Amino acid sequence: MDCIFCEIASKDSEAEIVFENEKFIAFLDINPINYGHTLIIPKVHYDNFLTMPVEELTAMTKLGQYLAGSIKRALKADGFNIISNNGLSAGQSVFHFHYHIIPRYDNDFQMRPRTIEYKSSEIESYAEKIRESILKYESLLNG
Ligand code: 5GP
Ligand code: ZN
């Protein structure tokens, strides 16, 4: 498969690696939003957040918490974004699951999305659709 992150994980492509263990690898994004913008990936290829097995996701999130603290301290950041884009419409451009950790400094935040407004009782109907979908597959959550 043609996947740049698989190539980085297998060392067939170069990257500025900051952390590696048996399952995960973290490296600097080549087009950073801020210096030190880091990506964490599983070494095994999963397309996105939904296809990542939950045990792997839990381990990667735990690692993300540790690395975010390390990055914040190392770069004296005031805060950070930890985000994951899923699907073309959400801005995903590399279809190998990853977290972005983006160091942030006071007044540098430029990613605030435009917001829209619910009309009359629309908020209830959106919530109802989501509640129905949650209930339909609840056994997956508790099973
Ligand atoms: P996405 O848009 O999928 O959420 O994020 C993919 C990220 O991977 C982008 O921020 C992009 O700059 C970064 N990226 C793409 N190709 C490479 C590469 O070859 N090396 C590194 N280090 N980062 C890459
Ligand atoms: Zn891959």
CSV table of N, CA and C and ligand atoms in Angstrom, one decimal:
chain,number,residue,atom,x,y,z
A,1,MET,N,0.8,-1.2,0.0
A,1,MET,CA,0.0,0.0,0.0
A,1,MET,C,0.9,1.3,0.0
A,2,ASP,N,0.4,2.3,-0.7
A,2,ASP,CA,1.1,3.5,-0.8
A,2,ASP,C,0.8,4.4,0.3
A,3,CYS,N,1.5,4.3,1.4
A,3,CYS,CA,1.1,5.2,2.6
A,3,CYS,C,2.4,5.8,3.2
A,4,ILE,N,2.5,7.1,3.1
A,4,ILE,CA,3.7,7.8,3.6
A,4,ILE,C,4.0,7.5,5.1
A,5,PHE,N,2.9,7.4,5.9
A,5,PHE,CA,3.2,7.1,7.3
A,5,PHE,C,3.6,5.7,7.6
A,6,CYS,N,3.1,4.7,6.8
A,6,CYS,CA,3.7,3.4,6.9
A,6,CYS,C,5.2,3.4,6.5
A,7,GLU,N,5.5,4.2,5.5
A,7,GLU,CA,6.9,4.3,5.1
A,7,GLU,C,7.8,4.9,6.2
A,8,ILE,N,7.2,5.9,6.9
A,8,ILE,CA,8.0,6.5,8.0
A,8,ILE,C,8.1,5.4,9.1
A,9,ALA,N,7.0,4.7,9.4
A,9,ALA,CA,7.1,3.7,10.5
A,9,ALA,C,8.1,2.6,10.2
A,10,SER,N,8.2,2.2,8.9
A,10,SER,CA,9.2,1.2,8.5
A,10,SER,C,10.6,1.7,8.2
A,11,LYS,N,10.8,3.0,8.3
A,11,LYS,CA,12.0,3.7,8.1
A,11,LYS,C,12.4,3.7,6.6
A,12,ASP,N,11.4,3.5,5.7
A,12,ASP,CA,11.7,3.7,4.3
A,12,ASP,C,11.6,5.1,3.9
A,13,SER,N,11.0,6.0,4.7
A,13,SER,CA,11.1,7.4,4.5
A,13,SER,C,11.6,8.1,5.8
A,14,GLU,N,12.3,9.2,5.6
A,14,GLU,CA,12.8,9.9,6.7
A,14,GLU,C,11.8,10.7,7.4
A,15,ALA,N,12.0,10.9,8.7
A,15,ALA,CA,11.2,11.8,9.5
A,15,ALA,C,12.0,12.2,10.7
A,16,GLU,N,11.7,13.3,11.3
A,16,GLU,CA,12.4,13.8,12.5
A,16,GLU,C,11.6,13.1,13.7
A,17,ILE,N,12.1,11.9,14.1
A,17,ILE,CA,11.4,11.1,15.1
A,17,ILE,C,11.7,11.7,16.5
A,18,VAL,N,10.7,11.8,17.3
A,18,VAL,CA,11.0,12.3,18.7
A,18,VAL,C,10.7,11.2,19.7
A,19,PHE,N,9.9,10.2,19.3
A,19,PHE,CA,9.6,9.1,20.2
A,19,PHE,C,9.3,7.8,19.4
A,20,GLU,N,9.7,6.7,19.9
A,20,GLU,CA,9.3,5.4,19.3
A,20,GLU,C,9.3,4.3,20.3
A,21,ASN,N,8.2,3.5,20.2
A,21,ASN,CA,8.3,2.2,21.0
A,21,ASN,C,7.8,1.1,20.0
A,22,GLU,N,7.4,0.0,20.6
A,22,GLU,CA,7.1,-1.2,19.8
A,22,GLU,C,5.9,-0.9,18.9
A,23,LYS,N,4.9,-0.1,19.4
A,23,LYS,CA,3.7,0.1,18.7
A,23,LYS,C,3.4,1.4,18.0
A,24,PHE,N,4.1,2.5,18.5
A,24,PHE,CA,3.8,3.8,18.1
A,24,PHE,C,5.1,4.6,17.7
A,25,ILE,N,4.9,5.6,16.9
A,25,ILE,CA,6.0,6.4,16.5
A,25,ILE,C,5.5,7.9,16.5
A,26,ALA,N,6.3,8.8,17.0
A,26,ALA,CA,5.9,10.2,17.0
A,26,ALA,C,7.1,11.0,16.3
A,27,PHE,N,6.7,11.9,15.4
A,27,PHE,CA,7.6,12.7,14.6
A,27,PHE,C,7.1,14.0,14.3
A,28,LEU,N,8.0,14.9,13.8
A,28,LEU,CA,7.5,16.3,13.6
A,28,LEU,C,6.8,16.4,12.2
A,29,ASP,N,5.7,17.1,12.2
A,29,ASP,CA,5.0,17.4,11.0
A,29,ASP,C,5.9,18.3,10.0
A,30,ILE,N,6.0,17.9,8.8
A,30,ILE,CA,6.8,18.8,7.9
A,30,ILE,C,6.2,20.1,7.5
A,31,ASN,N,4.9,20.2,7.7
A,31,ASN,CA,4.2,21.5,7.5
A,31,ASN,C,3.6,22.0,8.8
A,32,PRO,N,4.4,22.4,9.7
A,32,PRO,CA,3.8,22.7,11.1
A,32,PRO,C,3.0,23.9,11.2
A,33,ILE,N,2.0,23.8,12.0
A,33,ILE,CA,1.2,25.0,12.4
A,33,ILE,C,2.0,25.9,13.3
A,34,ASN,N,2.8,25.2,14.2
A,34,ASN,CA,3.7,25.9,15.0
A,34,ASN,C,5.0,25.0,15.1
A,35,TYR,N,6.1,25.6,15.4
A,35,TYR,CA,7.3,24.7,15.6
A,35,TYR,C,7.1,23.7,16.7
A,36,GLY,N,7.5,22.5,16.4
A,36,GLY,CA,7.3,21.4,17.3
A,36,GLY,C,6.0,20.6,17.1
A,37,HIS,N,5.2,21.0,16.2
A,37,HIS,CA,3.9,20.3,15.8
A,37,HIS,C,4.3,18.9,15.5
A,38,THR,N,3.7,18.0,16.3
A,38,THR,CA,4.1,16.6,16.3
A,38,THR,C,2.9,15.7,15.9
A,39,LEU,N,3.2,14.6,15.2
A,39,LEU,CA,2.2,13.6,14.9
A,39,LEU,C,2.5,12.3,15.6
A,40,ILE,N,1.5,11.7,16.1
A,40,ILE,CA,1.7,10.3,16.7
A,40,ILE,C,0.9,9.3,15.8
A,41,ILE,N,1.5,8.3,15.5
A,41,ILE,CA,0.9,7.2,14.6
A,41,ILE,C,1.1,5.8,15.2
A,42,PRO,N,0.1,4.9,14.9
A,42,PRO,CA,0.4,3.5,15.2
A,42,PRO,C,1.3,3.0,14.1
A,43,LYS,N,2.2,2.1,14.4
A,43,LYS,CA,3.0,1.5,13.4
A,43,LYS,C,2.2,0.6,12.4
A,44,VAL,N,1.1,0.0,12.9
A,44,VAL,CA,0.2,-0.7,12.1
A,44,VAL,C,-0.7,0.2,11.4
A,45,HIS,N,-1.0,0.0,10.1
A,45,HIS,CA,-1.9,0.9,9.4
A,45,HIS,C,-3.4,0.7,9.8
A,46,TYR,N,-4.0,1.8,10.3
A,46,TYR,CA,-5.5,1.9,10.4
A,46,TYR,C,-5.9,3.2,9.8
A,47,ASP,N,-7.0,3.2,9.0
A,47,ASP,CA,-7.3,4.4,8.2
A,47,ASP,C,-7.7,5.6,9.1
A,48,ASN,N,-8.4,5.4,10.2
A,48,ASN,CA,-8.9,6.5,11.0
A,48,ASN,C,-9.3,6.1,12.4
A,49,PHE,N,-9.8,7.0,13.1
A,49,PHE,CA,-10.2,6.8,14.5
A,49,PHE,C,-11.2,5.7,14.7
A,50,LEU,N,-12.1,5.5,13.7
A,50,LEU,CA,-13.1,4.5,13.9
A,50,LEU,C,-12.6,3.1,13.6
A,51,THR,N,-11.6,2.9,12.8
A,51,THR,CA,-11.1,1.6,12.5
A,51,THR,C,-9.9,1.2,13.4
A,52,MET,N,-9.5,2.0,14.3
A,52,MET,CA,-8.4,1.7,15.2
A,52,MET,C,-9.0,0.8,16.3
A,53,PRO,N,-8.4,-0.4,16.6
A,53,PRO,CA,-8.9,-1.2,17.7
A,53,PRO,C,-8.9,-0.4,19.1
A,54,VAL,N,-9.9,-0.6,19.9
A,54,VAL,CA,-10.0,0.3,21.1
A,54,VAL,C,-8.8,0.2,22.0
A,55,GLU,N,-8.2,-1.0,22.1
A,55,GLU,CA,-7.1,-1.1,23.1
A,55,GLU,C,-5.9,-0.3,22.5
A,56,GLU,N,-5.7,-0.3,21.2
A,56,GLU,CA,-4.6,0.5,20.6
A,56,GLU,C,-4.9,2.0,20.8
A,57,LEU,N,-6.1,2.3,20.6
A,57,LEU,CA,-6.5,3.7,20.7
A,57,LEU,C,-6.3,4.2,22.2
A,58,THR,N,-6.6,3.4,23.1
A,58,THR,CA,-6.4,3.7,24.5
A,58,THR,C,-4.9,3.9,24.8
A,59,ALA,N,-4.1,3.0,24.3
A,59,ALA,CA,-2.6,3.1,24.5
A,59,ALA,C,-2.1,4.3,23.8
A,60,MET,N,-2.6,4.7,22.6
A,60,MET,CA,-2.1,5.8,21.9
A,60,MET,C,-2.5,7.1,22.6
A,61,THR,N,-3.7,7.1,23.2
A,61,THR,CA,-4.2,8.3,23.9
A,61,THR,C,-3.3,8.5,25.1
A,62,LYS,N,-3.0,7.4,25.8
A,62,LYS,CA,-2.2,7.5,27.0
A,62,LYS,C,-0.8,8.1,26.6
A,63,LEU,N,-0.3,7.6,25.5
A,63,LEU,CA,1.0,8.1,25.0
A,63,LEU,C,0.9,9.6,24.7
A,64,GLY,N,-0.3,9.9,24.0
A,64,GLY,CA,-0.5,11.3,23.6
A,64,GLY,C,-0.5,12.3,24.8
A,65,GLN,N,-1.1,11.8,25.9
A,65,GLN,CA,-1.1,12.7,27.1
A,65,GLN,C,0.4,12.9,27.6
A,66,TYR,N,1.1,11.9,27.6
A,66,TYR,CA,2.5,12.0,28.1
A,66,TYR,C,3.3,12.9,27.1
A,67,LEU,N,3.2,12.7,25.8
A,67,LEU,CA,4.0,13.4,24.8
A,67,LEU,C,3.5,14.9,24.8
A,68,ALA,N,2.2,15.1,25.0
A,68,ALA,CA,1.7,16.5,25.0
A,68,ALA,C,2.4,17.3,26.1
A,69,GLY,N,2.5,16.6,27.3
A,69,GLY,CA,3.1,17.3,28.5
A,69,GLY,C,4.6,17.5,28.2
A,70,SER,N,5.2,16.6,27.6
A,70,SER,CA,6.7,16.7,27.3
A,70,SER,C,6.9,17.9,26.3
A,71,ILE,N,6.0,18.0,25.3
A,71,ILE,CA,6.2,19.0,24.2
A,71,ILE,C,5.9,20.4,24.9
A,72,LYS,N,4.9,20.4,25.7
A,72,LYS,CA,4.5,21.7,26.3
A,72,LYS,C,5.6,22.2,27.2
A,73,ARG,N,6.2,21.3,27.9
A,73,ARG,CA,7.3,21.7,28.8
A,73,ARG,C,8.6,22.1,28.0
A,74,ALA,N,8.9,21.2,27.0
A,74,ALA,CA,10.1,21.5,26.3
A,74,ALA,C,10.1,22.8,25.5
A,75,LEU,N,8.9,23.2,25.0
A,75,LEU,CA,8.9,24.3,24.1
A,75,LEU,C,8.2,25.5,24.9
A,76,LYS,N,8.0,25.4,26.2
A,76,LYS,CA,7.4,26.4,27.0
A,76,LYS,C,6.2,27.0,26.4
A,77,ALA,N,5.3,26.0,25.9
A,77,ALA,CA,4.1,26.4,25.3
A,77,ALA,C,3.1,26.8,26.4
A,78,ASP,N,2.1,27.7,26.0
A,78,ASP,CA,1.1,28.0,27.0
A,78,ASP,C,-0.1,27.0,26.9
A,79,GLY,N,-0.2,26.3,25.8
A,79,GLY,CA,-1.3,25.3,25.7
A,79,GLY,C,-1.0,24.5,24.5
A,80,PHE,N,-1.9,23.6,24.1
A,80,PHE,CA,-1.7,22.8,22.9
A,80,PHE,C,-3.0,22.3,22.4
A,81,ASN,N,-3.1,22.0,21.1
A,81,ASN,CA,-4.3,21.3,20.5
A,81,ASN,C,-3.9,19.9,20.3
A,82,ILE,N,-4.7,19.0,20.7
A,82,ILE,CA,-4.5,17.6,20.3
A,82,ILE,C,-5.8,17.2,19.4
A,83,ILE,N,-5.5,17.0,18.2
A,83,ILE,CA,-6.7,16.8,17.3
A,83,ILE,C,-6.4,15.6,16.3
A,84,SER,N,-7.5,15.2,15.8
A,84,SER,CA,-7.5,14.1,14.8
A,84,SER,C,-8.5,14.4,13.7
A,85,ASN,N,-8.1,14.6,12.5
A,85,ASN,CA,-9.0,14.8,11.3
A,85,ASN,C,-9.4,13.5,10.8
A,86,ASN,N,-10.7,13.3,10.6
A,86,ASN,CA,-11.1,12.0,10.1
A,86,ASN,C,-12.0,12.1,8.9
A,87,GLY,N,-11.5,11.7,7.7
A,87,GLY,CA,-12.3,11.8,6.5
A,87,GLY,C,-11.9,13.1,5.7
A,88,LEU,N,-12.0,13.0,4.4
A,88,LEU,CA,-11.6,14.1,3.5
A,88,LEU,C,-12.3,15.4,3.9
A,89,SER,N,-13.6,15.3,4.2
A,89,SER,CA,-14.4,16.4,4.6
A,89,SER,C,-14.0,17.1,5.9
A,90,ALA,N,-13.3,16.3,6.7
A,90,ALA,CA,-12.8,16.9,8.0
A,90,ALA,C,-11.3,17.3,7.9
A,91,GLY,N,-10.8,17.3,6.7
A,91,GLY,CA,-9.4,17.8,6.5
A,91,GLY,C,-8.3,16.7,6.6
A,92,GLN,N,-8.7,15.4,6.6
A,92,GLN,CA,-7.7,14.4,6.7
A,92,GLN,C,-7.0,14.3,5.3
A,93,SER,N,-5.7,14.3,5.3
A,93,SER,CA,-5.0,14.2,4.0
A,93,SER,C,-4.1,13.0,4.0
A,94,VAL,N,-3.8,12.4,5.1
A,94,VAL,CA,-3.1,11.1,5.2
A,94,VAL,C,-4.0,10.1,5.9
A,95,PHE,N,-4.3,9.1,5.1
A,95,PHE,CA,-5.3,8.2,5.7
A,95,PHE,C,-4.7,7.0,6.4
A,96,HIS,N,-3.9,7.4,7.3
A,96,HIS,CA,-3.3,6.5,8.3
A,96,HIS,C,-3.5,7.2,9.6
A,97,PHE,N,-4.2,6.6,10.6
A,97,PHE,CA,-4.7,7.3,11.7
A,97,PHE,C,-3.6,8.1,12.5
A,98,HIS,N,-3.8,9.3,12.9
A,98,HIS,CA,-2.8,10.0,13.7
A,98,HIS,C,-3.5,11.1,14.5
A,99,TYR,N,-2.7,11.4,15.6
A,99,TYR,CA,-3.1,12.6,16.4
A,99,TYR,C,-2.1,13.7,16.1
A,100,HIS,N,-2.6,14.9,16.0
A,100,HIS,CA,-1.7,16.1,15.9
A,100,HIS,C,-1.5,16.6,17.3
A,101,ILE,N,-0.3,16.9,17.7
A,101,ILE,CA,-0.1,17.7,19.0
A,101,ILE,C,0.5,19.0,18.5
A,102,ILE,N,-0.2,20.1,18.7
A,102,ILE,CA,0.2,21.4,18.2
A,102,ILE,C,0.4,22.4,19.4
A,103,PRO,N,1.7,22.7,19.7
A,103,PRO,CA,2.0,23.7,20.8
A,103,PRO,C,1.3,25.0,20.4
A,104,ARG,N,0.8,25.7,21.5
A,104,ARG,CA,0.1,27.0,21.3
A,104,ARG,C,0.7,28.0,22.3
A,105,TYR,N,0.7,29.2,21.8
A,105,TYR,CA,1.2,30.4,22.6
A,105,TYR,C,0.1,31.4,22.7
A,106,ASP,N,0.1,32.2,23.8
A,106,ASP,CA,-0.9,33.2,24.0
A,106,ASP,C,-1.1,34.0,22.7
A,107,ASN,N,-2.3,34.1,22.3
A,107,ASN,CA,-2.7,35.0,21.1
A,107,ASN,C,-2.3,34.4,19.7
A,108,ASP,N,-1.8,33.2,19.7
A,108,ASP,CA,-1.5,32.7,18.3
A,108,ASP,C,-2.6,31.8,17.7
A,109,PHE,N,-3.7,31.6,18.4
A,109,PHE,CA,-4.7,30.6,18.0
A,109,PHE,C,-5.4,31.2,16.7
A,110,GLN,N,-5.4,30.4,15.6
A,110,GLN,CA,-6.0,30.9,14.4
A,110,GLN,C,-6.9,29.8,13.8
A,111,MET,N,-7.3,28.9,14.6
A,111,MET,CA,-8.0,27.8,14.0
A,111,MET,C,-9.5,27.8,14.4
A,112,ARG,N,-9.9,28.8,15.1
A,112,ARG,CA,-11.3,28.8,15.6
A,112,ARG,C,-12.3,28.8,14.4
A,113,PRO,N,-13.1,27.7,14.3
A,113,PRO,CA,-13.9,27.5,13.2
A,113,PRO,C,-15.1,28.5,13.2
A,114,ARG,N,-15.7,28.7,12.1
A,114,ARG,CA,-17.0,29.5,12.1
A,114,ARG,C,-18.0,28.7,12.8
A,115,THR,N,-18.9,29.3,13.5
A,115,THR,CA,-20.0,28.6,14.1
A,115,THR,C,-21.3,29.0,13.5
A,116,ILE,N,-22.3,28.1,13.6
A,116,ILE,CA,-23.7,28.3,13.0
A,116,ILE,C,-24.7,28.3,14.2
A,117,GLU,N,-25.9,28.6,13.9
A,117,GLU,CA,-26.9,28.7,14.9
A,117,GLU,C,-28.0,27.6,14.7
A,118,TYR,N,-28.5,27.0,15.7
A,118,TYR,CA,-29.7,26.2,15.6
A,118,TYR,C,-31.0,27.1,15.5
A,119,LYS,N,-31.9,26.7,14.6
A,119,LYS,CA,-33.2,27.4,14.6
A,119,LYS,C,-34.2,26.7,15.4
A,120,SER,N,-35.1,27.4,16.1
A,120,SER,CA,-36.2,26.9,16.9
A,120,SER,C,-35.8,25.6,17.6
A,121,SER,N,-36.5,24.5,17.2
A,121,SER,CA,-36.3,23.2,17.9
A,121,SER,C,-35.3,22.3,17.2
A,122,GLU,N,-34.6,22.8,16.3
A,122,GLU,CA,-33.6,22.0,15.6
A,122,GLU,C,-32.6,21.3,16.5
A,123,ILE,N,-32.2,21.9,17.6
A,123,ILE,CA,-31.2,21.3,18.4
A,123,ILE,C,-31.8,20.0,19.0
A,124,GLU,N,-33.1,20.0,19.3
A,124,GLU,CA,-33.7,18.7,19.8
A,124,GLU,C,-33.7,17.6,18.8
A,125,SER,N,-34.0,17.9,17.5
A,125,SER,CA,-34.1,16.9,16.5
A,125,SER,C,-32.7,16.3,16.2
A,126,TYR,N,-31.7,17.2,16.2
A,126,TYR,CA,-30.3,16.7,16.0
A,126,TYR,C,-29.9,15.8,17.2
A,127,ALA,N,-30.2,16.2,18.4
A,127,ALA,CA,-29.9,15.4,19.6
A,127,ALA,C,-30.6,14.1,19.5
A,128,GLU,N,-31.9,14.1,19.0
A,128,GLU,CA,-32.7,12.8,19.0
A,128,GLU,C,-32.1,11.9,18.0
A,129,LYS,N,-31.7,12.4,16.8
A,129,LYS,CA,-31.0,11.5,15.8
A,129,LYS,C,-29.8,10.8,16.4
A,130,ILE,N,-29.0,11.6,17.1
A,130,ILE,CA,-27.8,11.1,17.6
A,130,ILE,C,-28.1,10.1,18.8
A,131,ARG,N,-29.0,10.4,19.6
A,131,ARG,CA,-29.4,9.5,20.7
A,131,ARG,C,-29.9,8.2,20.1
A,132,GLU,N,-30.7,8.2,19.1
A,132,GLU,CA,-31.2,6.9,18.5
A,132,GLU,C,-30.0,6.1,18.0
A,133,SER,N,-29.1,6.8,17.3
A,133,SER,CA,-27.9,6.0,16.8
A,133,SER,C,-27.1,5.4,17.9
A,134,ILE,N,-26.9,6.2,19.0
A,134,ILE,CA,-26.1,5.7,20.1
A,134,ILE,C,-26.8,4.5,20.7
A,135,LEU,N,-28.1,4.5,20.9
A,135,LEU,CA,-28.9,3.4,21.5
A,135,LEU,C,-28.8,2.2,20.6
A,136,LYS,N,-28.9,2.4,19.3
A,136,LYS,CA,-28.9,1.3,18.4
A,136,LYS,C,-27.7,0.3,18.5
A,137,TYR,N,-26.6,0.9,18.8
A,137,TYR,CA,-25.3,0.1,18.9
A,137,TYR,C,-24.7,0.1,20.3
A,138,GLU,N,-25.6,0.4,21.3
A,138,GLU,CA,-25.1,0.5,22.6
A,138,GLU,C,-24.4,-0.8,23.1
A,139,SER,N,-24.8,-2.0,22.6
A,139,SER,CA,-24.2,-3.2,23.0
A,139,SER,C,-22.7,-3.2,22.7
A,140,LEU,N,-22.3,-2.5,21.6
A,140,LEU,CA,-20.9,-2.4,21.3
A,140,LEU,C,-20.1,-1.7,22.4
A,141,LEU,N,-20.7,-0.7,23.0
A,141,LEU,CA,-20.1,0.1,24.0
A,141,LEU,C,-19.9,-0.8,25.3
A,142,ASN,N,-21.0,-1.5,25.6
A,142,ASN,CA,-21.0,-2.2,26.9
A,142,ASN,C,-20.5,-3.7,26.8
A,143,GLY,N,-20.5,-4.2,25.5
A,143,GLY,CA,-20.2,-5.6,25.3
A,143,GLY,C,-18.8,-6.0,25.4
B,1,5GP,P1,-4.1,15.3,8.2
B,1,5GP,O1,-4.3,16.4,7.2
B,1,5GP,O2,-4.3,13.9,7.6
B,1,5GP,O3,-4.8,15.5,9.5
B,1,5GP,O4,-2.6,15.4,8.6
B,1,5GP,C1,-1.5,14.9,7.9
B,1,5GP,C2,-0.3,15.7,8.3
B,1,5GP,O5,0.9,15.0,7.8
B,1,5GP,C3,-0.2,17.1,7.6
B,1,5GP,O6,-0.1,18.1,8.7
B,1,5GP,C4,1.1,17.1,6.8
B,1,5GP,O7,1.8,18.2,6.9
B,1,5GP,C5,1.9,15.9,7.4
B,1,5GP,N1,2.7,15.2,6.5
B,1,5GP,C6,2.3,14.8,5.2
B,1,5GP,N2,3.3,14.1,4.6
B,1,5GP,C7,4.4,14.1,5.5
B,1,5GP,C8,5.7,13.6,5.5
B,1,5GP,O8,6.2,13.0,4.5
B,1,5GP,N3,6.5,13.7,6.6
B,1,5GP,C9,6.0,14.4,7.7
B,1,5GP,N4,6.8,14.5,8.7
B,1,5GP,N5,4.7,14.9,7.8
B,1,5GP,C10,3.9,14.8,6.7
B,2,ZN,ZN,-0.2,3.6,6.6
